[in-house]
Amino acid sequence: MTTEEITVSPYNGSVAAAVLLGSEQNLLISDFGTPATGTLQDGDGILGSGDDGSSTFDGDPVSFIGSGTVTPGIDLGILGVSLGTPVAVVVFEAGGQIYFHYPEGEPNLLGNLFLVVDIDATPYEVFTPLCFTAGTLMRTPEGRRPIETLARGDRVVDLGGESHRIEWVGKMQLRIPPRAAYRKWHPVRIDAHAFGRGHPYRPTWLSQQHRVLVRSALNEFYFGEAECLAPVVRLTDGEAIRVDRSVSEVTYYHILCDRHAVLVANGLPAESLHPARAARHGFERAAFGEFDERLGEGIDSVPAAAPILRGYEARLLARQEVPG
């Protein structure tokens, strides 16, 4: 069973599910409720019309409506005009409520009055990798080691020079089908020195939602913190940092430490796997259950190594330098 914690916006307007799927619709932003977080579970990792009822959201059976894009717009009185950037959306119904989920981050609603919704029956891929790729060199007390050579009980060194015991190393080999539903499986390629000299010191590939530590005056201006963790896909510029669609097969590795840490991967500060994220993404519970028991209050009590930006917050930042 694939499990993912997702943020959704409830739609409270009068447009029915069949109409949403049947044609492009303009929906008033005021008809959407406050975003909330819930748990989506699906048996095969692909949410589509063929498995309606077998998937659940917070325990309620899901009826898949469609996926596509929404585009913010304004009303000029005579006609509506789409002004914003299209954002990917997944629409489904659970417990009698229609929900909109934005897998790549929420649309910018500031100054807009409605969303132009354009969806079809294309399935949605639930599973999202959160990992380093094979060949990444991790900083350890003995020097740099390829991530695939590390095992439980080994130690890695964080950005501040502190050593951490590895509680679990997970491995995931993926062959990426040439379908839009699997776009999230493609890694992000980071060129050498993309975040400043030596950061990273060679080309590096991370899963799209893997978070890297960034530092800038903009961080402090917007969020009151000099350093923040941001999903690397939100920092792409189409050049030095970009989703690598040429990759058709990839091996991802996860490192779970004694606590959440900012590790050093090919010279780039990037997070270890947070146990709460591991649980929400359906990883084998036995793999970190012993670690969970030692925490007392459970995996959700593990503090983050640095403040974490949501996807739309990270988009406010220009290309960032990372701490050395």
XYZ file of C-alpha atoms in Angstrom:
324
model
C 0.000 0.000 0.000
C 1.473 3.352 -1.076
C 0.884 6.125 1.454
C 1.528 9.825 1.008
C 0.753 12.817 3.193
C -0.689 15.490 0.900
C -2.108 18.992 1.209
C -5.536 19.563 -0.344
C -7.893 22.486 -0.889
C -11.588 21.603 -0.492
C -13.825 22.880 -3.284
C -17.182 24.094 -1.951
C -18.687 25.507 -5.154
C -21.609 24.234 -7.206
C -19.760 22.786 -10.233
C -20.180 18.990 -10.238
C -17.403 16.472 -10.749
C -18.676 15.402 -14.184
C -18.682 19.025 -15.374
C -15.144 19.598 -14.064
C -13.898 16.679 -16.130
C -15.998 17.449 -19.165
C -14.724 20.932 -20.080
C -12.510 23.812 -19.014
C -14.080 25.652 -16.069
C -13.541 28.973 -14.302
C -13.902 28.454 -10.543
C -14.037 31.303 -8.055
C -11.173 31.256 -5.576
C -13.675 32.184 -2.875
C -15.335 28.773 -3.388
C -12.257 26.998 -2.016
C -11.796 26.283 1.674
C -8.670 26.458 3.801
C -5.914 24.036 2.696
C -5.524 21.028 4.986
C -3.285 17.977 5.183
C -4.459 14.371 4.974
C -3.293 10.845 4.156
C -3.785 9.383 0.690
C -3.460 5.587 0.398
C -3.428 3.639 -2.851
C -2.690 0.003 -3.599
C -0.521 0.385 -6.707
C 0.772 3.955 -6.429
C -1.337 5.149 -9.378
C -4.570 6.992 -8.655
C -7.030 6.713 -11.536
C -10.611 5.961 -12.491
C -9.874 2.232 -12.664
C -9.367 1.877 -8.910
C -12.082 4.161 -7.540
C -13.038 3.013 -4.057
C -9.819 1.028 -3.454
C -7.929 4.225 -2.628
C -8.685 6.251 0.497
C -8.143 9.762 1.774
C -8.185 10.007 5.574
C -10.028 6.677 5.559
C -12.767 7.678 3.082
C -12.943 5.890 -0.298
C -11.648 8.054 -3.139
C -13.378 8.680 -6.452
C -10.785 9.991 -8.914
C -12.046 12.893 -11.029
C -9.025 13.885 -13.108
C -5.657 15.581 -13.381
C -4.305 18.477 -15.398
C -3.642 22.140 -14.657
C -5.135 25.194 -13.002
C -4.232 28.740 -14.039
C -4.991 31.804 -11.871
C -6.949 34.583 -13.567
C -8.793 37.846 -13.091
C -12.217 39.086 -14.195
C -12.135 42.185 -16.427
C -15.906 42.501 -16.402
C -16.462 41.448 -20.013
C -14.246 38.371 -19.949
C -11.875 36.468 -17.729
C -8.162 36.532 -18.411
C -5.656 33.902 -17.299
C -2.608 35.717 -15.980
C -0.771 33.257 -13.772
C 1.448 30.271 -14.395
C -0.320 26.922 -14.935
C 0.129 24.568 -11.975
C -0.367 20.794 -11.961
C -3.510 19.639 -10.142
C -5.176 16.368 -9.131
C -8.902 16.437 -8.378
C -10.734 13.731 -6.451
C -13.774 13.216 -4.228
C -13.767 11.574 -0.788
C -16.423 11.565 1.904
C -18.710 13.686 -0.269
C -16.109 16.465 -0.607
C -14.229 17.469 -3.778
C -10.526 18.167 -3.181
C -7.850 19.858 -5.275
C -4.268 18.678 -4.680
C -1.297 20.546 -6.190
C 1.574 18.001 -6.339
C 4.146 20.555 -7.513
C 3.081 23.400 -5.217
C 0.075 25.663 -4.834
C -0.821 28.318 -7.443
C -0.166 31.971 -6.718
C -3.618 33.303 -5.852
C -2.535 36.831 -4.895
C -4.564 39.383 -6.837
C -6.544 36.733 -8.732
C -10.265 35.971 -8.598
C -10.649 32.564 -10.204
C -8.868 29.424 -11.328
C -9.097 28.131 -14.882
C -9.376 24.354 -14.421
C -8.383 22.094 -17.321
C -8.332 18.400 -16.381
C -8.809 15.042 -18.062
C -8.816 11.386 -16.990
C -4.996 11.002 -16.946
C -4.036 8.972 -13.808
C -1.971 10.482 -11.002
C 1.189 8.775 -9.718
C 1.052 8.877 -5.896
C 4.556 7.732 -4.989
C 7.280 10.403 -4.817
C 10.941 9.397 -4.326
C 12.875 11.175 -1.551
C 16.470 10.184 -2.025
C 20.034 10.428 -3.308
C 21.078 8.627 -6.496
C 23.641 5.842 -6.760
C 27.218 7.083 -7.018
C 26.717 10.076 -4.716
C 29.741 10.533 -2.442
C 28.752 11.091 1.190
C 30.991 12.716 3.813
C 31.937 10.195 6.519
C 34.535 10.137 9.338
C 36.769 8.082 7.005
C 36.352 10.439 4.054
C 34.028 10.371 1.058
C 32.166 7.117 0.414
C 29.686 6.165 -2.334
C 26.236 5.993 -0.828
C 25.705 2.439 -2.078
C 28.579 1.225 0.158
C 26.965 2.506 3.370
C 24.989 0.294 5.748
C 23.242 0.411 9.099
C 25.739 1.142 11.868
C 28.064 3.182 9.628
C 28.484 6.863 10.345
C 28.112 9.972 8.206
C 29.221 13.529 8.964
C 26.847 16.479 8.741
C 27.530 19.999 7.509
C 28.668 21.127 10.953
C 31.141 18.264 11.309
C 29.051 16.141 13.693
C 28.981 12.368 13.224
C 25.652 10.491 12.954
C 24.924 6.775 13.140
C 22.982 5.370 10.180
C 19.830 3.599 11.351
C 18.698 2.401 7.942
C 19.716 2.553 4.276
C 16.963 1.940 1.748
C 17.368 1.188 -1.944
C 14.863 1.698 -4.748
C 15.487 0.797 -8.391
C 13.089 2.443 -10.834
C 12.499 2.086 -14.538
C 10.649 5.253 -15.502
C 7.775 4.681 -17.961
C 7.434 7.356 -20.690
C 4.125 8.614 -19.293
C 3.202 11.911 -17.673
C 2.016 10.126 -14.521
C 5.620 9.156 -13.752
C 7.288 12.554 -14.266
C 8.052 12.855 -10.541
C 10.419 9.887 -10.749
C 12.925 11.766 -12.914
C 15.832 13.157 -10.859
C 16.987 16.753 -10.768
C 20.469 17.261 -12.221
C 22.604 19.840 -10.424
C 25.678 20.962 -12.340
C 29.014 21.343 -10.582
C 29.215 24.676 -8.687
C 25.513 25.455 -9.327
C 25.115 26.690 -5.724
C 28.585 28.246 -5.428
C 32.128 26.966 -5.856
C 32.339 23.325 -4.799
C 28.596 23.050 -4.100
C 28.424 20.471 -5.522
C 31.955 19.788 -6.758
C 30.664 17.485 -9.521
C 27.317 16.873 -11.277
C 24.799 15.523 -8.793
C 21.356 13.950 -9.149
C 18.689 14.095 -6.419
C 15.030 13.092 -6.380
C 12.788 16.059 -7.060
C 11.426 16.458 -3.524
C 14.793 15.991 -1.811
C 15.543 19.108 0.213
C 18.816 21.025 0.103
C 20.026 23.691 2.513
C 20.102 27.175 1.018
C 21.343 30.457 2.450
C 20.563 33.978 1.274
C 19.450 37.397 2.422
C 16.123 36.627 0.715
C 15.585 33.720 3.102
C 15.879 36.048 6.059
C 13.771 38.758 4.409
C 10.883 36.422 3.569
C 11.059 33.837 6.339
C 13.193 35.254 9.154
C 15.805 32.507 8.803
C 19.208 32.759 7.135
C 19.242 29.059 6.204
C 16.299 26.924 5.081
C 15.663 23.517 3.560
C 13.918 23.662 0.180
C 12.825 20.950 -2.306
C 15.442 20.970 -5.050
C 12.788 20.866 -7.784
C 11.613 24.306 -6.591
C 15.080 25.715 -7.217
C 15.359 24.611 -10.838
C 16.326 27.221 -13.413
C 16.237 25.098 -16.570
C 20.014 25.360 -16.920
C 22.381 24.509 -14.054
C 19.564 22.951 -12.008
C 17.010 21.055 -14.058
C 14.819 17.966 -14.140
C 16.719 15.349 -16.152
C 14.110 13.812 -18.487
C 16.839 11.820 -20.266
C 17.078 9.409 -17.326
C 14.943 6.302 -17.924
C 16.378 4.139 -15.123
C 17.539 5.332 -11.719
C 18.577 3.815 -8.389
C 17.689 5.880 -5.343
C 19.124 5.459 -1.834
C 17.667 6.727 1.446
C 19.716 7.332 4.598
C 17.925 7.457 7.960
C 20.173 8.744 10.769
C 19.804 8.863 14.538
C 18.218 12.249 13.947
C 17.345 14.458 10.983
C 20.570 15.960 9.670
C 21.999 18.060 6.858
C 24.483 15.690 5.220
C 27.114 16.545 2.624
C 26.596 14.846 -0.740
C 29.176 15.602 -3.444
C 29.837 18.789 -1.466
C 26.149 19.773 -1.450
C 24.289 20.179 1.893
C 21.216 17.931 1.617
C 18.936 16.360 4.198
C 18.892 12.828 5.523
C 15.562 11.031 5.408
C 13.181 12.272 8.084
C 11.421 9.271 9.704
C 8.021 10.975 9.528
C 8.409 11.394 5.758
C 9.490 7.770 5.497
C 6.317 6.613 7.239
C 4.098 8.830 5.108
C 5.628 7.549 1.898
C 4.905 3.918 2.670
C 8.424 2.656 3.377
C 8.691 -0.689 5.142
C 7.698 0.018 8.751
C 9.991 -2.717 10.092
C 12.959 -0.901 8.601
C 12.753 1.901 11.134
C 10.306 0.580 13.734
C 13.075 -0.042 16.299
C 14.236 3.553 15.851
C 10.663 4.760 16.362
C 10.349 2.847 19.637
C 13.490 4.482 21.039
C 12.060 7.948 20.399
C 9.308 7.527 22.980
C 6.938 10.112 21.505
C 7.242 8.636 18.010
C 8.656 9.610 14.655
C 6.678 12.848 14.370
C 8.596 14.189 17.377
C 11.905 14.236 15.469
C 12.834 17.915 14.918
C 13.899 19.104 11.483
C 17.560 19.962 11.029
C 16.596 23.422 9.683
C 13.413 25.371 8.893
C 11.594 23.782 5.949
C 10.099 25.770 3.090
C 6.952 24.660 1.319
C 7.050 24.441 -2.460
C 5.464 27.813 -3.206
C 7.711 29.498 -0.612
C 10.837 28.094 -2.243
C 9.665 29.528 -5.581
C 10.079 33.040 -4.111
C 13.813 32.513 -3.987
C 16.245 33.087 -6.792
C 19.206 30.751 -7.268
C 20.711 30.395 -3.815
C 24.187 29.820 -2.463
C 24.551 27.018 0.041
C 26.574 27.074 3.252
C 30.119 25.724 2.901
